[in-house]
Amino acid sequence: MFASVVAALCLAATTTEEALMWASGGIVLGWGGLGAALLLKQRSMWLLQRVVIVGWVALWPLAVLLLFAFGGVPTAQWGGFYLNLLVTAVAAMGALPVGLALALARRGPYRVLRWAATGYIEVTRGLPLIVVLILSWLAVQRFLPSLLGLNTVGLLPRLLTAYILFTAVYVAVAITGGLNGLPRGQAEACKALGMSGTQSLRLVLLPQAFRRALPSLAGELIDLLMSSTLISVLGLTEMLAAARATTEQPAFFGRQKEVLLFVGLLFWIVAFTLSRLSRRLERRLSGGSGIGER
Amino acid sequence: MTDATPTAEAAHPMITCTDVHKWYGTYHALRGITVSIEAGEVVVVVGPSGSAKSTFLRALNRLEPHTSGEIWIDGVRLDAHTPKIHRVRAEIGMVFQQYNLFPHLSARDNVTLAPRQVRKMPAAEADALAVSLLERVGLGDKINSFPSELSGGQQQRVAIARALAMSPKAMLFDEPTSALDPEMTREVLAVVRELAGEGMTLVIATHEMGFAREVADRVLFFDEGQIVEQGPPAQVLGSPREERTRRFLAQVL
């Protein structure tokens, strides 16, 4: 149902670019709702739970609406810390399903998929992020077909796609590591109970693999926030670029220290919050199950 | 009834192996196993470490695919072409030396997972089943405990309840007490003894000779991938005919 709503929104959009932004909004929306529902799954917090979920769900369309609807700000002119958070959130949430698919394809039964996934992972792992970003900037315009206006898609959606595809590789590696670290007996117990391969992955192996992968996934998330500043190289005014632009104005000459310290503090606050949240999540997930202790 | 189940009229043994071989590369693990096990029979497999007792048990539900020979489980032949091998496995319970409980699930969820997912049993029914099975193995007060909160013996009893929840036609026990201290061994063997008394088909690999003598209808003595000697426990363990059996028993008794 949710997917069809997103699809309808995509169709309603007038340009491919707008549709892509709606789609990325859908990604954030879905994960946000899911996360809020999981974290607040306590009956005593029912009202708060509702408020948070509705808030999450409403937040993104509201932001996109505000940015698009009234006169419309082109995505190329979006800027500030919002852009850093946007890149981080969309890339992280988009990379999880893509990374999971890569990890599964790599250990799956189909040789073609296995090769494709392994090849993609190994090639992308050897590229610096900045190269991938520049590729998405340069190559896409030259080589993508004009079908659906793909070659005219704005810079931001293209960069978001590049971030997702790049980060997915590291997600895939983390999940693969989690799966490989499981004792062989777990898969055998599933088989002996008559479970199919898909059932054992979904119900037994992946839940455990995710817990094991959680610390490195959290690390990737913080890395992502830091590397979101790279989009300034391609002309988007994210936080760091904005800071630099500020210090170049005559009124702020000689104030680099203050500005950079402030920006640094901002990143630190978000990164620190993320790392505390992931610690809490790890503890919560390993609670009683003893997986975290091993 | 699944479509892996043959007609009831066909009188056939529960498990039949004919000249079963297993190679790991150049290592010849199972060397021509021929044996047939009737429904309701309790067969205990003994033998020195490395005699392929485990491999034999694991071949019976195709956790280890055999290299040649035939294995029939309740009228279904196990080979690479067996359609829906997991349907056959659903009918054969297995208990492992290392328990292999699912650490992220409570005792109850460990037991209900397969009935709900594989047998599509309604949640309430599966819950009731889990409670009754956990009570039966003496763990009625541990229903909500996670594996990490249980002792080895308790974990192994949950594992037995988990296997029983699929109402298997036969149960394979792969050295179920080898990782346990004597007291826990006693509590696990008490559960197995009860199953034997209820007419369940059991194949048990164990080093517990006293237990073997007590519950077995038949003892198979394995050495170097072969069945060296088989017969009633009193004969095989009491007055063995084969020199290799005598040597093994002299070491363990």
Coordinates of N, CA and C in Angstrom, one line a residue, chain A residues 184-186 188-196 199 202-204 207-208 211 287-291 294, chain B residues 58 61 63 86 89-90 92 94 96 100-104 113-114 117-118 120 146 148-149 162-163 166:
Chain A
R184 N 27.7 -22.4 11.9 CA 27.1 -23.2 10.9 C 25.8 -23.9 11.4
G185 N 25.8 -24.2 12.7 CA 24.7 -24.9 13.3 C 23.4 -24.2 13.2
Q186 N 23.4 -22.9 13.0 CA 22.2 -22.1 12.9 C 21.5 -22.5 11.6
E188 N 22.0 -25.2 9.9 CA 21.7 -26.6 9.9 C 20.4 -26.8 10.7
A189 N 20.2 -26.1 11.9 CA 19.0 -26.3 12.7 C 17.8 -25.9 11.9
C190 N 17.9 -24.9 11.1 CA 16.8 -24.4 10.2 C 16.4 -25.5 9.2
K191 N 17.5 -26.1 8.6 CA 17.3 -27.1 7.6 C 16.6 -28.3 8.3
A192 N 17.1 -28.7 9.4 CA 16.6 -29.9 10.1 C 15.2 -29.7 10.5
L193 N 14.7 -28.5 10.7 CA 13.3 -28.3 11.0 C 12.4 -28.2 9.8
G194 N 13.0 -28.3 8.6 CA 12.3 -28.3 7.4 C 12.0 -26.9 6.8
M195 N 12.8 -25.9 7.3 CA 12.6 -24.6 6.8 C 13.3 -24.4 5.4
S196 N 12.7 -23.6 4.6 CA 13.3 -23.3 3.3 C 14.4 -22.3 3.4
Q199 N 13.1 -18.9 4.3 CA 12.6 -18.8 5.6 C 13.8 -18.7 6.6
R202 N 15.4 -15.2 6.4 CA 14.5 -14.1 6.9 C 14.3 -14.2 8.4
L203 N 14.1 -15.4 9.0 CA 13.7 -15.6 10.4 C 14.8 -15.8 11.3
V204 N 15.9 -16.4 10.8 CA 17.0 -16.8 11.8 C 18.3 -16.1 11.4
P207 N 18.3 -11.8 10.9 CA 18.1 -11.0 12.2 C 19.4 -11.0 13.0
Q208 N 20.1 -12.2 13.0 CA 21.3 -12.3 13.8 C 22.5 -11.6 13.1
R211 N 22.3 -7.8 13.7 CA 22.8 -7.4 15.1 C 24.4 -7.4 15.1
G287 N 19.7 -7.4 24.3 CA 19.1 -7.7 25.6 C 18.5 -9.0 25.7
G288 N 19.0 -9.8 26.7 CA 18.4 -11.2 26.9 C 18.9 -12.2 25.9
S289 N 19.3 -11.8 24.7 CA 19.6 -12.8 23.7 C 21.1 -13.3 23.8
G290 N 21.9 -12.4 24.4 CA 23.3 -12.8 24.6 C 24.2 -12.8 23.4
I291 N 23.6 -12.3 22.3 CA 24.4 -12.3 21.1 C 25.6 -11.2 21.2
R294 N 29.0 -12.3 22.8 CA 29.9 -13.2 22.3 C 31.0 -12.6 21.5
Chain B
R58 N 23.7 -37.5 10.0 CA 23.4 -36.3 9.2 C 23.1 -36.6 7.7
N61 N 19.1 -37.1 7.1 CA 18.2 -36.0 6.7 C 18.9 -35.1 5.7
L63 N 21.6 -33.5 5.6 CA 22.5 -32.4 6.0 C 23.9 -32.6 5.4
H86 N 13.1 -30.2 2.0 CA 12.8 -29.7 3.3 C 11.5 -30.3 3.8
R89 N 12.7 -33.3 5.5 CA 13.4 -33.0 6.8 C 12.4 -32.6 7.8
A90 N 11.2 -32.0 7.4 CA 10.3 -31.6 8.4 C 9.7 -32.8 9.2
I92 N 11.5 -35.4 10.1 CA 12.6 -36.0 10.8 C 13.2 -35.0 11.8
M94 N 15.8 -33.4 14.5 CA 17.2 -33.7 14.8 C 17.6 -32.8 16.0
F96 N 21.1 -31.7 18.1 CA 22.5 -31.6 17.8 C 23.3 -31.6 19.1
N100 N 22.3 -25.7 19.1 CA 21.9 -24.9 18.0 C 20.5 -24.2 18.1
L101 N 20.2 -23.8 19.3 CA 19.0 -23.0 19.5 C 19.2 -21.7 18.8
F102 N 18.1 -21.0 18.5 CA 18.2 -19.7 17.9 C 18.3 -18.6 19.0
P103 N 19.5 -18.0 19.1 CA 19.8 -17.2 20.3 C 19.0 -15.9 20.4
H104 N 18.4 -15.5 19.2 CA 17.6 -14.2 19.3 C 16.1 -14.5 19.6
L113 N 8.5 -21.5 16.1 CA 9.0 -21.0 14.8 C 8.6 -21.9 13.6
A114 N 9.1 -23.1 13.7 CA 9.0 -24.1 12.6 C 7.5 -24.5 12.4
Q117 N 5.9 -21.5 10.7 CA 6.3 -21.1 9.4 C 6.2 -22.3 8.4
V118 N 6.5 -23.5 8.8 CA 6.6 -24.6 7.9 C 5.2 -25.3 7.9
K120 N 2.4 -23.9 9.0 CA 1.4 -22.8 8.9 C 0.4 -23.0 10.1
F146 N 15.6 -16.7 27.3 CA 16.4 -16.8 26.1 C 17.4 -17.8 26.3
S148 N 20.5 -17.9 26.1 CA 21.7 -17.5 26.9 C 21.4 -17.5 28.4
E149 N 20.1 -17.5 28.8 CA 19.8 -17.6 30.2 C 19.6 -19.0 30.7
R162 N 11.8 -28.3 20.6 CA 11.7 -27.7 19.3 C 11.5 -28.7 18.2
A163 N 12.3 -29.8 18.3 CA 12.2 -30.9 17.3 C 10.8 -31.6 17.3
M166 N 7.4 -30.4 15.6 CA 7.0 -30.7 14.2 C 6.4 -32.0 14.1

